[in-house]
mmCIF file of C-alpha atoms and ligand atoms in Angstrom:
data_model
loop_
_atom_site.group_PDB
_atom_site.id
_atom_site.type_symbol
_atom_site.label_atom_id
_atom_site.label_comp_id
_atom_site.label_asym_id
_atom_site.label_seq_id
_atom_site.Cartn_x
_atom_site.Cartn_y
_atom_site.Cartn_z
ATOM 1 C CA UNK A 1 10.419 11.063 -7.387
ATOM 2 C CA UNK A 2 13.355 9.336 -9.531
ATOM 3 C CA UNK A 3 12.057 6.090 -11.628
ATOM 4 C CA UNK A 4 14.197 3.276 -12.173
ATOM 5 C CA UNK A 5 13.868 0.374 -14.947
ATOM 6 C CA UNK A 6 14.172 -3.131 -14.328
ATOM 7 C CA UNK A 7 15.903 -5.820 -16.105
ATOM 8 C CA UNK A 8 13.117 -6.506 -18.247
ATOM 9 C CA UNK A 9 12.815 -2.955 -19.165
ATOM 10 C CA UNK A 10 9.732 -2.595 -16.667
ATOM 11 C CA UNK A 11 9.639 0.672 -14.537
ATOM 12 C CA UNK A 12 10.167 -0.627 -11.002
ATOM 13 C CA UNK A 13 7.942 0.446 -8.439
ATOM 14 C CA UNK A 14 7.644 -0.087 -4.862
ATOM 15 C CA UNK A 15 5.280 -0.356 -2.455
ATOM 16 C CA UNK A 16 4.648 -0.799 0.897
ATOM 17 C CA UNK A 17 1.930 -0.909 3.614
ATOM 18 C CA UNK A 18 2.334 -0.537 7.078
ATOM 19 C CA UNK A 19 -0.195 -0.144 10.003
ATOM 20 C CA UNK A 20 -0.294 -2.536 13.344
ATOM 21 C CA UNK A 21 -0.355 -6.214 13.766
ATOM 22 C CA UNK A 22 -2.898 -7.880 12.712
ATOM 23 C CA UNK A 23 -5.159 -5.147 10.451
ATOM 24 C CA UNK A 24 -5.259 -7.545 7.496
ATOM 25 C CA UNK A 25 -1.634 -6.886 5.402
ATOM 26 C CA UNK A 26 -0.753 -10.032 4.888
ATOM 27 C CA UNK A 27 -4.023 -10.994 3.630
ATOM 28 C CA UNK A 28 -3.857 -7.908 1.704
ATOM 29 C CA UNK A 29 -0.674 -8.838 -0.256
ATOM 30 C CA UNK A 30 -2.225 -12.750 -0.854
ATOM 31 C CA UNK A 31 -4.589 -11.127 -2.795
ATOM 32 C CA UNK A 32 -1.680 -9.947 -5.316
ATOM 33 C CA UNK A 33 -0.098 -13.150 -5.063
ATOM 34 C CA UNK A 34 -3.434 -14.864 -6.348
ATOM 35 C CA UNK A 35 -3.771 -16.682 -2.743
ATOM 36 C CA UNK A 36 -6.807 -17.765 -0.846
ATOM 37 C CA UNK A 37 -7.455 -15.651 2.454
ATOM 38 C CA UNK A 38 -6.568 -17.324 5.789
ATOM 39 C CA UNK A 39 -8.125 -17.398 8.714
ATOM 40 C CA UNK A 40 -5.119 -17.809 10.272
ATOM 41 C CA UNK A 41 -4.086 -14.891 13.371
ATOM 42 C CA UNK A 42 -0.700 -15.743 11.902
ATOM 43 C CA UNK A 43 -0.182 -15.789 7.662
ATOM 44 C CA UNK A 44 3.519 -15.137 8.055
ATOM 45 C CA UNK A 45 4.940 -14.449 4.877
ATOM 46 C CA UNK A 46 7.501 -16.451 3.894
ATOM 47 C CA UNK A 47 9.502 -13.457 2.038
ATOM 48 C CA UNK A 48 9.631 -9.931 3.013
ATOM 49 C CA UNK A 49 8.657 -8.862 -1.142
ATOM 50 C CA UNK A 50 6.616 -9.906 -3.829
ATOM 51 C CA UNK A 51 6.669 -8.959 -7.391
ATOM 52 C CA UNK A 52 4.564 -8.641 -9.917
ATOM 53 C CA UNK A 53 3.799 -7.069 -13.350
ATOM 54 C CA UNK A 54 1.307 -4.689 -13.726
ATOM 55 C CA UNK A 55 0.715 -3.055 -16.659
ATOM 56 C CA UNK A 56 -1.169 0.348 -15.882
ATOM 57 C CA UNK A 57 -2.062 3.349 -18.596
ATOM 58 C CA UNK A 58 0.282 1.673 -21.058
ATOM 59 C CA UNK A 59 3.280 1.866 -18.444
ATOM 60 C CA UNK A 60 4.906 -1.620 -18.157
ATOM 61 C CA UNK A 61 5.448 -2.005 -14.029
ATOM 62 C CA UNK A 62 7.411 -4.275 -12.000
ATOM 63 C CA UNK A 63 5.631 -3.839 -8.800
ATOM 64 C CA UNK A 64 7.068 -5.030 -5.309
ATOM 65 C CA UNK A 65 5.007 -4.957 -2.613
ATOM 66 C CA UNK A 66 6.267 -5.305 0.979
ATOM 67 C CA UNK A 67 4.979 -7.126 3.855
ATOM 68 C CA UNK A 68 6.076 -6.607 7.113
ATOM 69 C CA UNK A 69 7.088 -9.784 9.331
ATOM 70 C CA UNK A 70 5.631 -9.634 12.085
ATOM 71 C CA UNK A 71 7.993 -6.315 13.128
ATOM 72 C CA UNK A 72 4.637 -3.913 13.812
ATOM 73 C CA UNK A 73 5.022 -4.461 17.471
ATOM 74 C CA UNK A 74 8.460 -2.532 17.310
ATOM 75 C CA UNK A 75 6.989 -0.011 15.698
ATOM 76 C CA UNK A 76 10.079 0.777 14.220
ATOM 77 C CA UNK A 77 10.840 0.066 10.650
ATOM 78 C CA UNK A 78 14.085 -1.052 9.244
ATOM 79 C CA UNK A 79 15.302 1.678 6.917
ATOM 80 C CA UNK A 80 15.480 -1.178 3.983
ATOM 81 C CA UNK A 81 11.945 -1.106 4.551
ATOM 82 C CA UNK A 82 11.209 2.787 3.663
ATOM 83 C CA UNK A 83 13.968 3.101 1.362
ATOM 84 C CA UNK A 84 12.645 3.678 -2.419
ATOM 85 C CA UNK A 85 9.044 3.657 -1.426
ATOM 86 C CA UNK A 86 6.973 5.291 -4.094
ATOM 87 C CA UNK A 87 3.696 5.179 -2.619
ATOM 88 C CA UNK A 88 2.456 3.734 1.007
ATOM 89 C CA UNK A 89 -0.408 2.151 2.424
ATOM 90 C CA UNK A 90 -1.476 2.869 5.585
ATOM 91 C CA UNK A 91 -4.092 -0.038 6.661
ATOM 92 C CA UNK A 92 -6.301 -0.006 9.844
ATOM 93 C CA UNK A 93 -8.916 -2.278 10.507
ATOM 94 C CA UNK A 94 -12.811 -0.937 10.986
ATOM 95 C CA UNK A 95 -13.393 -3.199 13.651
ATOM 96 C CA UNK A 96 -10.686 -1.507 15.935
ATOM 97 C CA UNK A 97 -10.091 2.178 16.085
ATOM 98 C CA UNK A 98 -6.444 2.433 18.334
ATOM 99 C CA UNK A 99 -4.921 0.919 14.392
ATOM 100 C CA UNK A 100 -7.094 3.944 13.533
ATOM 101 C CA UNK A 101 -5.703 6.566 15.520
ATOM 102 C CA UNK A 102 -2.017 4.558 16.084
ATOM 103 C CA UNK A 103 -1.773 5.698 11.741
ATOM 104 C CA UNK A 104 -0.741 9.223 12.946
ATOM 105 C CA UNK A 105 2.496 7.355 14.264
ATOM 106 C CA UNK A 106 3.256 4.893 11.508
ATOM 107 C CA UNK A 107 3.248 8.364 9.014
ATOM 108 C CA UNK A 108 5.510 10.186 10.625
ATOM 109 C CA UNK A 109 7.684 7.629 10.233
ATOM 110 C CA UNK A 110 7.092 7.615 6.507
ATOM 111 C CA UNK A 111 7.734 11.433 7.089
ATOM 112 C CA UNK A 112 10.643 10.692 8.820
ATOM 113 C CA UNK A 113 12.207 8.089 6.461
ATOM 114 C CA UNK A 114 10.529 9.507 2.961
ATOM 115 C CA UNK A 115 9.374 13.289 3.066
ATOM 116 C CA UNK A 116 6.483 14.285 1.451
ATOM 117 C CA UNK A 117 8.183 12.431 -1.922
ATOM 118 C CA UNK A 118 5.463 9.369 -1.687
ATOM 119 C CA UNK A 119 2.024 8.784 -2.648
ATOM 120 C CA UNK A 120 -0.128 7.734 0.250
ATOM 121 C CA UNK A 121 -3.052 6.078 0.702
ATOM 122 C CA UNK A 122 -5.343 5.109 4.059
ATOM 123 C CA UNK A 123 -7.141 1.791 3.942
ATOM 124 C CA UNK A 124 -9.373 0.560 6.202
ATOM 125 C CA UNK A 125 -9.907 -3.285 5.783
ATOM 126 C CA UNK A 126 -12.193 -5.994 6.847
ATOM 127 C CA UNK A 127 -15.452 -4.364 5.633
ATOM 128 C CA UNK A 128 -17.099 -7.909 6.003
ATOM 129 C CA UNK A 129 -17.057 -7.213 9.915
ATOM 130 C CA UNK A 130 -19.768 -3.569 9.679
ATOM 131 C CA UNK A 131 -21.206 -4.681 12.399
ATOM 132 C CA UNK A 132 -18.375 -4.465 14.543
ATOM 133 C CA UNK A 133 -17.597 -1.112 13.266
ATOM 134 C CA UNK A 134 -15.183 1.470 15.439
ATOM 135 C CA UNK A 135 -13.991 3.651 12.614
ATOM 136 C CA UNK A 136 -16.798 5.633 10.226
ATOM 137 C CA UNK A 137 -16.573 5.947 7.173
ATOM 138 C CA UNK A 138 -16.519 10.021 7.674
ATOM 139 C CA UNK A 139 -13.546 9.971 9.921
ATOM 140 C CA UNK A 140 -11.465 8.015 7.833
ATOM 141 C CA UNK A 141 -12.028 10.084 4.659
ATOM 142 C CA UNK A 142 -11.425 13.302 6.429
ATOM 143 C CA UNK A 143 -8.307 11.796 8.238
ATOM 144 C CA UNK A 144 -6.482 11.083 4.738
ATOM 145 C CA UNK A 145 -7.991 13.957 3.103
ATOM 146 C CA UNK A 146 -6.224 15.755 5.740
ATOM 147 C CA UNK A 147 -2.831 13.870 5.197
ATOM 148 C CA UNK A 148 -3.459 14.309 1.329
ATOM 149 C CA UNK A 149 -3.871 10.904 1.057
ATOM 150 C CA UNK A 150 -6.175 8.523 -1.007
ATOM 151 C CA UNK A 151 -8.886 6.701 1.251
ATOM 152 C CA UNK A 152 -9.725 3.292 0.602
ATOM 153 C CA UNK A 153 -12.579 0.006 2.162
ATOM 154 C CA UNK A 154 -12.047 -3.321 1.529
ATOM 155 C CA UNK A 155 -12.141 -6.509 2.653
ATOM 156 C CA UNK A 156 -9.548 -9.231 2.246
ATOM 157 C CA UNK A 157 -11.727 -11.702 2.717
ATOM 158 C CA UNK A 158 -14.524 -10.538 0.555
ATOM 159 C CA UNK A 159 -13.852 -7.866 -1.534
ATOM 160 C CA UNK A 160 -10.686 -9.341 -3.296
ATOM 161 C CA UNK A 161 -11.326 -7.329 -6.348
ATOM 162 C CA UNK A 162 -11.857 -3.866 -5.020
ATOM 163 C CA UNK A 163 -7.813 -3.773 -3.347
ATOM 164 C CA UNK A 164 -6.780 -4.861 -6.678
ATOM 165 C CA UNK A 165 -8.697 -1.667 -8.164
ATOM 166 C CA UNK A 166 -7.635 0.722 -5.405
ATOM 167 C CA UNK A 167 -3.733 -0.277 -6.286
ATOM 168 C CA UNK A 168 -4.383 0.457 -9.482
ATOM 169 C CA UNK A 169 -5.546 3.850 -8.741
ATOM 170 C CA UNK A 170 -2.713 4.173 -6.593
ATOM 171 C CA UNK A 171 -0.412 3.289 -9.389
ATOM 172 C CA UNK A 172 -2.600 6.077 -11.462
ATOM 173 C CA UNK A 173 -1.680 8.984 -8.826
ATOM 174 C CA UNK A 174 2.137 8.072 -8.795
ATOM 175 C CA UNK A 175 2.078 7.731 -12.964
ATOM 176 C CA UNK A 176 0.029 11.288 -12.736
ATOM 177 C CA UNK A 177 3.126 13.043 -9.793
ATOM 178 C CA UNK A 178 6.027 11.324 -12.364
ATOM 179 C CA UNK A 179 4.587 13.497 -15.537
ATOM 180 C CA UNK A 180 4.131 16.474 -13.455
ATOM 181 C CA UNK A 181 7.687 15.596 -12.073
ATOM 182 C CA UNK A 182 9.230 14.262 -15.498
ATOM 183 C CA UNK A 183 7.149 15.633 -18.585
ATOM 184 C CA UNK A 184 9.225 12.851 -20.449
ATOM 185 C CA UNK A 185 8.945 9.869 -18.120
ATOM 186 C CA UNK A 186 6.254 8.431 -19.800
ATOM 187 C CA UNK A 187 6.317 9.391 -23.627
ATOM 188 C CA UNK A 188 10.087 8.046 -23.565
ATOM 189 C CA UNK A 189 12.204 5.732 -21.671
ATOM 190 C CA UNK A 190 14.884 7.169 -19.518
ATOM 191 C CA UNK A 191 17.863 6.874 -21.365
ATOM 192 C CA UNK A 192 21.246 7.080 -19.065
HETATM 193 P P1 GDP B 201 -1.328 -8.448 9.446
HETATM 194 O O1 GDP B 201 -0.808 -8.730 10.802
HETATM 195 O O2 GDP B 201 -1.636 -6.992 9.255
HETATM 196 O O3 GDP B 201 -0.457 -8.990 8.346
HETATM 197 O O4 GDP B 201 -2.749 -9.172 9.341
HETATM 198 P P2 GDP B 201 -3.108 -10.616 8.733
HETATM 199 O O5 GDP B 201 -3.234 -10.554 7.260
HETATM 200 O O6 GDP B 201 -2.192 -11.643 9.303
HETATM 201 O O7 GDP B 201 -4.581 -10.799 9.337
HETATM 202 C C1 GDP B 201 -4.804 -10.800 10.749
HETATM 203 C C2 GDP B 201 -6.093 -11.551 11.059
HETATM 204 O O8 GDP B 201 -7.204 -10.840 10.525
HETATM 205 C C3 GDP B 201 -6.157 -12.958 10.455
HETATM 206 O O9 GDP B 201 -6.816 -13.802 11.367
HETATM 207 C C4 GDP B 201 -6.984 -12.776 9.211
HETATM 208 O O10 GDP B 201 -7.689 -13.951 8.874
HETATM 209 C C5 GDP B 201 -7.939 -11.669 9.626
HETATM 210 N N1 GDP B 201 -8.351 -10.814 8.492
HETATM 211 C C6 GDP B 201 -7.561 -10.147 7.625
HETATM 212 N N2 GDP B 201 -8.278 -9.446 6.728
HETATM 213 C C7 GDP B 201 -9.587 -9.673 7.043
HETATM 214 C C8 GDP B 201 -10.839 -9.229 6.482
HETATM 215 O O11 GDP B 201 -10.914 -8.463 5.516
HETATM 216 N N3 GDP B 201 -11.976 -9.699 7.084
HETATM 217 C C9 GDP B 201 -11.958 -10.555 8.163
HETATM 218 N N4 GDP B 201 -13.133 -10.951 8.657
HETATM 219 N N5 GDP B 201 -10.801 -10.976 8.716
HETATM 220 C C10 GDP B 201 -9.630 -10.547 8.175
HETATM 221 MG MG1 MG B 202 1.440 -9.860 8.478
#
C-alpha cells in the first residue's frame, strides 16, 4: 500500500463502501458529515466524496469517504470509484439477506479492481430493525472472517457512535499493514 500526503501535510486516505441499494450507505456517510438520519428511501448525496480530518494514533488523516449515487443497480463500479482505495466497506442490511449473500459479488470486484492490497471490512447495518432479522450474527462473522475481513453492527439510525468507532478501528488496521509495509511511514514523513 503506497501513502500519499495532502496539501495540508495530512496522510490522505480513502475509503469506500459498497453493497446494494438501499442497505443504509448514505446514511452511513451522514453520520461523518455530522447529519441527522433520513427516513428518506432516497438521501441522494449531493457529491460523490466527503472529507474529513481524522486524527488516529497520532497520524494526522485526510479521510475521503465515497458514496455511491445511486449506481448499485449496475453493479458495476466506475474504476474512479476503486482506484486508490485503502480500505472498503462492504455493508448489508440484517433485515435482508440477498445484500447478504449479493457481498460475494461486490468483492470480487474489489478483487478485481484492487487485489488483496485493501483493508476490508463487512458491516451489517440497521441493528434497530432485530426483529426483522435475516442475517445472524454467526454467519456474518464467519463470512468476513473467511474473507479476512473486519465484521461490524450498527445502526445508522441509532447507533451513530458505534460506525464512528468501527472506522476508527478500520483506520487502526490500515495504520498497523502501512508499518508492517513501511517501518518508516509513521515515525517520519515521506520525504520525495
Ligand atoms: P443506500 O442506498 O445504501 O445509500 O441507503 P440509504 O442510506 O439511502 O438508506 C436506505 C433506506 O434505509 C432509507 O429509507 C433509510 O432511512 C433507511 N435506513 C438506513 N439505515 C438505517 C438504519 O440503520 N435503520 C433503519 N431503521 N433504517 C435505515
Ligand atoms: Mg445511497
Amino acid at each position: 500500500m503506497d501513502v500519499e500526503l495532502d496539501d495540508n501535510g495530512n496522510y490522505k486516505l480513502k475509503i469506500i463502501l459498497i453493497g446494494n441499494a438501499g442497505v443504509g450507505k448514505t446514511n452511513l456517510i451522514n453520520i461523518i458529515q455530522d447529519k441527522e438520519f433520513s427516513e428518506n428511501e432516497a438521501a441522494t448525496p449531493s457529491c460523490s466524496f466527503f472529507m474529513k480530518e481524522m486524527t488516529i494514533d497520532k497520524v494526522n488523516f485526510n479521510v475521503y469517504l465515497w458514496d455511491t449515487i445511486g449506481q448499485e443497480k449496475l453493479k458495476a463500479q466506475t474504476k474512479i470509484f476503486f482506484k486508490n482505495s485503502k480500505i472498503v466497506i462492504l455493508v448489508y442490511s440484517i433485515t435482508v439477506k440477498q445484500t447478504f449473500t449479493e457481498l460475494e459479488g461486490w468483492l470480487k470486484q474489489v478483487k478485481d479492481s484492487l487485489g488483496d492490497n485493501v483493508v476490508l471490512g463487512v458491516l451489517g447495518n440497521k441493528k434497530d430493525l432485530f426483529m426483522q432479522e435475516e442475517v445472524s450474527e454467526e454467519e456474518a462473522q464467519e463470512y468476513a472472517k473467511s474473507i479476512g475481513a473486519e465484521w461490524g453492527l450498527t445502526s445508522a439510525k441509532t447507533e451513530r457512535q458505534s460506525f464512528v468507532t468501527y472506522l476508527e478501528n478500520l483506520i487502526k488496521i490500515y495504520i498497523q499493514c502501512q508499518k508492517q509495509v513501511k517501518i518508516k511511514y509513521i515515525l517520519e514523513p515521506i520525504n520525495i
